[in-house]
Amino acid sequence: MSDLVARLRRHQWRMTPQRRVIAEMLDGAHVHYTADEILERACEHMPEISRATVYNTLNEMVALGEVAELNFDGRSKRYDPNVDHDHHHLICDGCGTTRDVHTTADPLDGLPGDERHGFTVTEASITFRGRCPDCVDAG
Amino acid sequence: MSDLVARLRRHQWRMTPQRRVIAEMLDGAHVHYTADEILERACEHMPEISRATVYNTLNEMVALGEVAELNFDGRSKRYDPNVDHDHHHLICDGCGTTRDVHTTADPLDGLPGDERHGFTVTEASITFRGRCPDCVDAG
DNA sequence: TCTTTCATTAGACAGAGTCTAAGATAGGAT
DNA sequence: ATCCTATCTTAGACTCTGTCTAATGAAAGA
Ligand SMILES: [Mn+2]
Ligand SMILES: [Mn+2]
Ligand SMILES: [Zn+2]
Ligand SMILES: [Zn+2]
């Protein structure tokens, strides 16, 4: 039983085979998939699962606060189950692969009071960009 | 003559009335517009300008490195002419207002080698989020 | 088992952005 | 000044990502 499935049960969420496949795929992943990648992999276990169910399920997980929705490039959203671990993201400009990374410093400490323009600042997230090993090799 | 138009000329970029209108609109902007906002405002000066030209022009400016493409919300991309000033962004969760901000530390320094997963990392940008003075007051 | 309520599905729809191919034009050549 | 050609602009079709609808299916409690 995956940790994410357990957390979702606690929300009195009706468990179905489709939801279980999606939750088990997300659980523990430090690479964040798009909805279509999740659909493609889910189809290997459950060929008749629909695109609508994948989107419905992901949106419900986000609404329950158990999964975070990421969007860096204006293309596909990616889904991140690691909501309880404070971290940032490293993205490949070639293929869009998105990984969790951990930094030594809190970026909020680098924003002086006179740069806050009167805002109440609650969150800071860093997006690192570059080329993954595969995309560097491919030129 | 706007500064951005001057910079674009240096790239041997053919100057047309359409491109000039778009460049002059971006130049010096403190808010970052979407393509549709740019189209709408360009139509006030040049009613026959097309959507394709706005997208073509913005994409070319980005390719030339004179404009940056931003995407915070997963909806429309926004275009930022301030590429020569290294900066980050502060976004109001209430109204979406986006401000340029400057930090004391380079976030790249906070990513250790063993957190780079074999990537060649070239860039780091911070997205700060919170409530602007207006939205804090409004509850 | 029965029932109710909620989930799943296919496909239509929508928004943002890209592509195509035909006509127009910037800017160099003469 | 005019011509020429490579490049730009345009309308609208198209793609991609994601949402919605309404008919069918199934989880879970009685
Ligand atoms: Mn993550
Ligand atoms: Mn900016
Ligand atoms: Zn890559
Ligand atoms: Zn605000």
mmCIF file with all atom_site columns, C-alpha atoms (C1' of nucleotides) in Angstrom, chain A residues 16 18-19 48 50 53, chain C residues 5-10:
data_model
loop_
_atom_site.group_PDB
_atom_site.id
_atom_site.type_symbol
_atom_site.label_atom_id
_atom_site.label_alt_id
_atom_site.label_comp_id
_atom_site.label_asym_id
_atom_site.label_entity_id
_atom_site.label_seq_id
_atom_site.pdbx_PDB_ins_code
_atom_site.Cartn_x
_atom_site.Cartn_y
_atom_site.Cartn_z
_atom_site.occupancy
_atom_site.B_iso_or_equiv
_atom_site.pdbx_formal_charge
_atom_site.auth_seq_id
_atom_site.auth_comp_id
_atom_site.auth_asym_id
_atom_site.auth_atom_id
_atom_site.pdbx_PDB_model_num
ATOM 1  C CA    . THR A 1 16 ? -11.241 2.729  -7.605  1.00 0.00 ? 16 THR A CA    1
ATOM 2  C CA    . GLN A 1 18 ? -8.128  3.741  -11.890 1.00 0.00 ? 18 GLN A CA    1
ATOM 3  C CA    . ARG A 1 19 ? -7.351  6.020  -8.948  1.00 0.00 ? 19 ARG A CA    1
ATOM 4  C CA    . GLU A 1 48 ? -9.252  1.077  -21.040 1.00 0.00 ? 48 GLU A CA    1
ATOM 5  C CA    . SER A 1 50 ? -9.667  7.293  -20.123 1.00 0.00 ? 50 SER A CA    1
ATOM 6  C CA    . THR A 1 53 ? -10.291 10.046 -15.584 1.00 0.00 ? 53 THR A CA    1
ATOM 7  C "C1'" . DT  C 2 5  ? -24.266 8.032  -4.805  1.00 0.00 ? 5  DT  C "C1'" 1
ATOM 8  C "C1'" . DC  C 2 6  ? -20.270 8.896  -6.907  1.00 0.00 ? 6  DC  C "C1'" 1
ATOM 9  C "C1'" . DA  C 2 7  ? -16.809 7.611  -10.750 1.00 0.00 ? 7  DA  C "C1'" 1
ATOM 10 C "C1'" . DT  C 2 8  ? -15.746 6.476  -15.565 1.00 0.00 ? 8  DT  C "C1'" 1
ATOM 11 C "C1'" . DT  C 2 9  ? -16.068 7.039  -20.291 1.00 0.00 ? 9  DT  C "C1'" 1
ATOM 12 C "C1'" . DA  C 2 10 ? -16.102 8.887  -25.290 1.00 0.00 ? 10 DA  C "C1'" 1
#
